[in-house]
PDB file of C-alpha atoms in Angstrom:
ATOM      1  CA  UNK A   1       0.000   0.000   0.000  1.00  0.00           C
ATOM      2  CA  UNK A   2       1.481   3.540  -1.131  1.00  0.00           C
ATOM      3  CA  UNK A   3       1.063   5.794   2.013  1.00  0.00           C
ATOM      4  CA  UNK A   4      -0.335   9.552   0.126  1.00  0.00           C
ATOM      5  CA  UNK A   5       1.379  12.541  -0.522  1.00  0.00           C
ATOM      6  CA  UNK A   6       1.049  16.040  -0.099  1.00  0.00           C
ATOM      7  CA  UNK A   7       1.231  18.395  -2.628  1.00  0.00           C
ATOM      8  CA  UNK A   8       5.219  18.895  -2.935  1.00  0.00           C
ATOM      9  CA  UNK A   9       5.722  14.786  -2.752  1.00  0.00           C
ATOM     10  CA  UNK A  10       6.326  14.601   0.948  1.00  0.00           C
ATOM     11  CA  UNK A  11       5.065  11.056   2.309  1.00  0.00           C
ATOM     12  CA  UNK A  12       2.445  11.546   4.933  1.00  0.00           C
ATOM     13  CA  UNK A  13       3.187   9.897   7.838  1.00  0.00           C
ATOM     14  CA  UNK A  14      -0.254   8.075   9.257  1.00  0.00           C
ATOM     15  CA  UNK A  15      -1.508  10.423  11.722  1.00  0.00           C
ATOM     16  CA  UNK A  16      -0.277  12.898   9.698  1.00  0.00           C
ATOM     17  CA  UNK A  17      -3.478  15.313   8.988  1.00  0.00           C
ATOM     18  CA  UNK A  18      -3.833  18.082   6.003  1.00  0.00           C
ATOM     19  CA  UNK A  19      -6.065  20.703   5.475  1.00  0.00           C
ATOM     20  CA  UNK A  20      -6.753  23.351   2.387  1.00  0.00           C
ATOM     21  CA  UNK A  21      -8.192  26.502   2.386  1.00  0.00           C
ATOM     22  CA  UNK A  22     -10.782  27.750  -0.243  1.00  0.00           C
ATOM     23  CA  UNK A  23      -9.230  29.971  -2.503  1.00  0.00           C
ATOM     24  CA  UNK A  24      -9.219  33.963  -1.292  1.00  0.00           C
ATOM     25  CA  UNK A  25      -7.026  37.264  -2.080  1.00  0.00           C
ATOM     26  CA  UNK A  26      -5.241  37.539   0.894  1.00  0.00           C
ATOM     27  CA  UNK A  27      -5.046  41.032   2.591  1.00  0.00           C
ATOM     28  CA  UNK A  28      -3.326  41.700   5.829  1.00  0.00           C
ATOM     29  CA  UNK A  29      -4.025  39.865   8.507  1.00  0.00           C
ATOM     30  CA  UNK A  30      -6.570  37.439   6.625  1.00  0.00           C
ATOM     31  CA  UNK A  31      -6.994  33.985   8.381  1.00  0.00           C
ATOM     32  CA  UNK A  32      -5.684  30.989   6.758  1.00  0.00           C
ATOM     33  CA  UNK A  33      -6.617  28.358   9.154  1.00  0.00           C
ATOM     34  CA  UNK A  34      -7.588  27.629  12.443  1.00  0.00           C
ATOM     35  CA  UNK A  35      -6.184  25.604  14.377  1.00  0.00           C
ATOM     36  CA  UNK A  36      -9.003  23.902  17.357  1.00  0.00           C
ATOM     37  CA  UNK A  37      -9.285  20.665  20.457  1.00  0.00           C
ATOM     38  CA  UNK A  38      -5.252  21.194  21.422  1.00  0.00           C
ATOM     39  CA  UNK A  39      -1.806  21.692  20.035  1.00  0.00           C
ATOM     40  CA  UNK A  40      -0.646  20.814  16.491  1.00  0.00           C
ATOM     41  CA  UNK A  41       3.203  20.653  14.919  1.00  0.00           C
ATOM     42  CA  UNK A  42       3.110  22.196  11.673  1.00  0.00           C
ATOM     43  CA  UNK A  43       5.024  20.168   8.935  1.00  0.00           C
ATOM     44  CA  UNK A  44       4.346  21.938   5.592  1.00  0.00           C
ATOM     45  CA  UNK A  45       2.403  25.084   4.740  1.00  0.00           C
ATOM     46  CA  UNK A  46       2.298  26.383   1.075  1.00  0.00           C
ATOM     47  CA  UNK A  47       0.146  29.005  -0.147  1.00  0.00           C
ATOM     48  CA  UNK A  48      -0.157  28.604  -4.287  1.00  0.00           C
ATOM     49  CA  UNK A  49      -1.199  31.300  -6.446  1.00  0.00           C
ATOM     50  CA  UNK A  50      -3.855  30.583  -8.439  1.00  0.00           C
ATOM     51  CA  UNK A  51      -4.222  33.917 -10.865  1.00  0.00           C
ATOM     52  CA  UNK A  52      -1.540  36.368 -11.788  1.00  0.00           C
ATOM     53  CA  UNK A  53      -0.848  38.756  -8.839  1.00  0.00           C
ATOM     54  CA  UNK A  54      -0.596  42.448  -9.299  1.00  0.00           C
ATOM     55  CA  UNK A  55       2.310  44.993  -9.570  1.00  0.00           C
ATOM     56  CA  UNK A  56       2.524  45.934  -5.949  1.00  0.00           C
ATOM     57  CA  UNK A  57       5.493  44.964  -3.907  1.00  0.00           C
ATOM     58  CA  UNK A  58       3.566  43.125  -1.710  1.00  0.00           C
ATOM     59  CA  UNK A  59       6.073  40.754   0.770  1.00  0.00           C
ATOM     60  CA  UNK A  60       4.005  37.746   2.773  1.00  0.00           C
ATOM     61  CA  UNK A  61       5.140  36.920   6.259  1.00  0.00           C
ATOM     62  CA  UNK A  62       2.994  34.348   8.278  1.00  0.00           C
ATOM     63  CA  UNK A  63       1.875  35.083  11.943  1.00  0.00           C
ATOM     64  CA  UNK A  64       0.151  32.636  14.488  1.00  0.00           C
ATOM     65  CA  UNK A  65      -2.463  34.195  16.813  1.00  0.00           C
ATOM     66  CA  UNK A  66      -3.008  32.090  20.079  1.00  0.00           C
ATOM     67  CA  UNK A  67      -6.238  32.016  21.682  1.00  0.00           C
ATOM     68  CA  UNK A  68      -4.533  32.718  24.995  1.00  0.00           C
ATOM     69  CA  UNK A  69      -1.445  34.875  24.381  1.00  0.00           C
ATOM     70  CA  UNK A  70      -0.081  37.389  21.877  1.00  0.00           C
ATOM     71  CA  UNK A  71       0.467  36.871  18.564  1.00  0.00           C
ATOM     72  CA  UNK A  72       3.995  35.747  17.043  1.00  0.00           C
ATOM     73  CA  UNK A  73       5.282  35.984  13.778  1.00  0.00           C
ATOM     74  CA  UNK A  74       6.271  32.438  12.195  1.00  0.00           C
ATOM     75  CA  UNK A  75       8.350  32.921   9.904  1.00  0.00           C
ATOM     76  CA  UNK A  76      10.866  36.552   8.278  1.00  0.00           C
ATOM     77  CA  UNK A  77       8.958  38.039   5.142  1.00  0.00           C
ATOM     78  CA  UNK A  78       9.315  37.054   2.136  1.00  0.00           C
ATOM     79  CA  UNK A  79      11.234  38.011  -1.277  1.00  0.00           C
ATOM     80  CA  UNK A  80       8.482  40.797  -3.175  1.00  0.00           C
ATOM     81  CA  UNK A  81       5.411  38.917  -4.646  1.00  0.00           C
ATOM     82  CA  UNK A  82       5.536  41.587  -7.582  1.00  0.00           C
ATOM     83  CA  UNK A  83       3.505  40.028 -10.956  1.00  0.00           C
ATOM     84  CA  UNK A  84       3.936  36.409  -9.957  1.00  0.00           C
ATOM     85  CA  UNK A  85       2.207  34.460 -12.567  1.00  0.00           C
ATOM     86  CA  UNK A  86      -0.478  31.737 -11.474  1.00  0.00           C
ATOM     87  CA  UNK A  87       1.371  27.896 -10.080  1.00  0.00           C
ATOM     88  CA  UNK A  88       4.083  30.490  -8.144  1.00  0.00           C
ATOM     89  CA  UNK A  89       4.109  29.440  -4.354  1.00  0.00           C
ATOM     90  CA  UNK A  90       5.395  30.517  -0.716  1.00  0.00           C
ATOM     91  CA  UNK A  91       6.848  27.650   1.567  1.00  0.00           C
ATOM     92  CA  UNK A  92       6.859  27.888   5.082  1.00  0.00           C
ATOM     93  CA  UNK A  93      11.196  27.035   5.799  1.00  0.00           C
ATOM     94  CA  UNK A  94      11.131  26.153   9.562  1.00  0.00           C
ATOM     95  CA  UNK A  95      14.622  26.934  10.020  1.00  0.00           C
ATOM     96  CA  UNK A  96      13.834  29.498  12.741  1.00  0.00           C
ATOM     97  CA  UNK A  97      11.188  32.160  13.028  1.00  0.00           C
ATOM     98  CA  UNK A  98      12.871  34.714  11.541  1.00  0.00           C
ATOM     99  CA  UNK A  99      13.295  32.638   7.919  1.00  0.00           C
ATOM    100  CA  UNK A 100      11.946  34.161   4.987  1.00  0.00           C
ATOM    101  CA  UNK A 101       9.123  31.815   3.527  1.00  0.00           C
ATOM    102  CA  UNK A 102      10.466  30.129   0.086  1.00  0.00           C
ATOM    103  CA  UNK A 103       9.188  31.793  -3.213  1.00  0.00           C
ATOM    104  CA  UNK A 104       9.039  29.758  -5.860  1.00  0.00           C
ATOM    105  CA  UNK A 105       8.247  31.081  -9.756  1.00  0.00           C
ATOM    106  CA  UNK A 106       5.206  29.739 -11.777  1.00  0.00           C
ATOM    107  CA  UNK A 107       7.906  28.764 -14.592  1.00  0.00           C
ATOM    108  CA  UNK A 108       9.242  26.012 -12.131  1.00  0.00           C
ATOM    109  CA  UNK A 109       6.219  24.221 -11.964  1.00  0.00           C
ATOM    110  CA  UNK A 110       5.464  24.901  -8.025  1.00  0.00           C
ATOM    111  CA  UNK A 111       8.936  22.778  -7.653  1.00  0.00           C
ATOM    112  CA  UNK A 112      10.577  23.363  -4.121  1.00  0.00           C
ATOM    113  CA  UNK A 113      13.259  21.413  -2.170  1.00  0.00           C
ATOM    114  CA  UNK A 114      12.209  20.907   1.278  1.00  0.00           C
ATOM    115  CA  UNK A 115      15.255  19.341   3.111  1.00  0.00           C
ATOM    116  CA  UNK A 116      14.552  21.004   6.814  1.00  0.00           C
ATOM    117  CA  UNK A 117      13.059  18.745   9.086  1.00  0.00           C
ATOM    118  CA  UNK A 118      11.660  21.217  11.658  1.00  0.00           C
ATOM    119  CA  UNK A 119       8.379  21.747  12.678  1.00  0.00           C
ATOM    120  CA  UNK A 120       6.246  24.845  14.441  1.00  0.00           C
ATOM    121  CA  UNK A 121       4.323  23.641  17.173  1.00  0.00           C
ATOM    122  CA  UNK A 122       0.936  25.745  17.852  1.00  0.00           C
ATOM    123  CA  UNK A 123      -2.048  25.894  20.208  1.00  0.00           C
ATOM    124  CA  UNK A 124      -4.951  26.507  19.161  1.00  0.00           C
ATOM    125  CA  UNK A 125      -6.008  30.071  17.576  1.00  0.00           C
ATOM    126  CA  UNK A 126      -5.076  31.280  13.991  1.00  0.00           C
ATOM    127  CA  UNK A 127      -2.446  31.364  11.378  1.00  0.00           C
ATOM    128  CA  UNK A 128      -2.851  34.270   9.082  1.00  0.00           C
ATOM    129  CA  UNK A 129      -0.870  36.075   6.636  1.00  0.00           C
ATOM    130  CA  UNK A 130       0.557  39.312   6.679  1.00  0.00           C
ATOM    131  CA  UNK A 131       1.697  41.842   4.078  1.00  0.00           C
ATOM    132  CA  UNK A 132       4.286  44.310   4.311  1.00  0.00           C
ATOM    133  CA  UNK A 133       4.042  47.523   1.767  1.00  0.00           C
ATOM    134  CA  UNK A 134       0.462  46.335   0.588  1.00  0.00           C
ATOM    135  CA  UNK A 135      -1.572  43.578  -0.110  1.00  0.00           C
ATOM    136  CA  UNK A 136      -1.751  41.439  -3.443  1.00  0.00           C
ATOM    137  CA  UNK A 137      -4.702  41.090  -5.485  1.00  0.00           C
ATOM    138  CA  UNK A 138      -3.943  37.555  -6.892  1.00  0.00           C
ATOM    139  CA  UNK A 139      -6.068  34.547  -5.761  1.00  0.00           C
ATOM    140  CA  UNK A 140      -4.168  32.104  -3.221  1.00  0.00           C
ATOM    141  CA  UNK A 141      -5.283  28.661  -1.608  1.00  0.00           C
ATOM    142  CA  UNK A 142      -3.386  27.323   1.188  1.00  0.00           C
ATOM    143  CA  UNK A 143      -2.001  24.164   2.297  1.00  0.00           C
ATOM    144  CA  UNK A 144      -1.461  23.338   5.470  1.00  0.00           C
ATOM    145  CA  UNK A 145       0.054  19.446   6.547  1.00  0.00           C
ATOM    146  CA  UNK A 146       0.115  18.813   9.978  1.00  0.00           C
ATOM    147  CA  UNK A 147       0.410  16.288  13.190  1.00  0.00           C
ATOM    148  CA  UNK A 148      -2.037  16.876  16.070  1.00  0.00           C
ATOM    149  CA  UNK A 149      -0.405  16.406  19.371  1.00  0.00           C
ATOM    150  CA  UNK A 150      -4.099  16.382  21.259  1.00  0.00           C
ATOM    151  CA  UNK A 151      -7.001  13.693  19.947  1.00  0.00           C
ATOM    152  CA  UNK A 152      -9.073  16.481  19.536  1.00  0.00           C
ATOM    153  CA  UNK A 153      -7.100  18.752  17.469  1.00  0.00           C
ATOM    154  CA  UNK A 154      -7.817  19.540  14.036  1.00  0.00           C
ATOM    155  CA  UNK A 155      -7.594  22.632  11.548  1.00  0.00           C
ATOM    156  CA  UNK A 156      -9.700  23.616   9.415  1.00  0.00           C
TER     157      UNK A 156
END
């Protein structure tokens, strides 16, 4: 039996859970996911671009909002989404908090090594994106693989 895949080609592991977002334009501060019944470890979030994205120089940082607690910033920003075509993406790299998310151009085919093993660990609340400069106008969904660490935990 082949165990599935997400998106990028990473096995899932069982236990392993994923959830997708519908597909929005993203402006500052909108919520991705939510994360609900206990902690999870995040293991892969990519947000795709499904149309062209406008002119501005738009940069897309992602920030986890605890129920209890203040908010914390998950990852640096990253490189200027200026014109990305449709099939460009932004990977989570859990190399520390401060790492710039991964940008990767339509004309690679949504193609990204992944090599770092890390993981975020959240409780529950929200993980939403934030924009730097302005917002984009292009049309993302969002991918988010994760392991709950409660039996009741679950995004959605």
């Amino acid at each position: 039996m082949r165990l599935p895949e997400d998106d990028v080609g990473n096995v899932i592991q069982p236990g392993d859970r994923v959830a997708a977002s519908a597909q929005m334009t993203m402006v500052d501060g909108t919520v991705m996911f939510t994360v609900s019944g206990g902690p999870v470890d995040i293991l892969g979030l990519r947000s795709t671009l499904m149309t062209d994205n406008s002119s501005l120089a738009a940069t897309l940082q992602f920030k986890f909002n605890p129920t209890v607690g203040s908010g914390q910033a998950i990852s640096g920003a990253s490189a200027a989404l200026t014109s990305l075509l449709a099939g460009s993406t932004v990977d989570l790299v859990p190399t520390a908090l401060t790492t710039a998310p991964l940008v990767t151009l339509a004309g690679s085919g949504g193609l990204a090594v992944q090599s770092v093993l890390n993981k975020v660990r959240v409780p529950p609340g929200t993980l939403t994106a934030q924009f730097a400069t302005s917002s984009v106008t292009g049309a993302w969904k969002n991918y988010l693989r994760y392991a709950p660490l409660s039996p009741d935990a679950m995004v959605v």
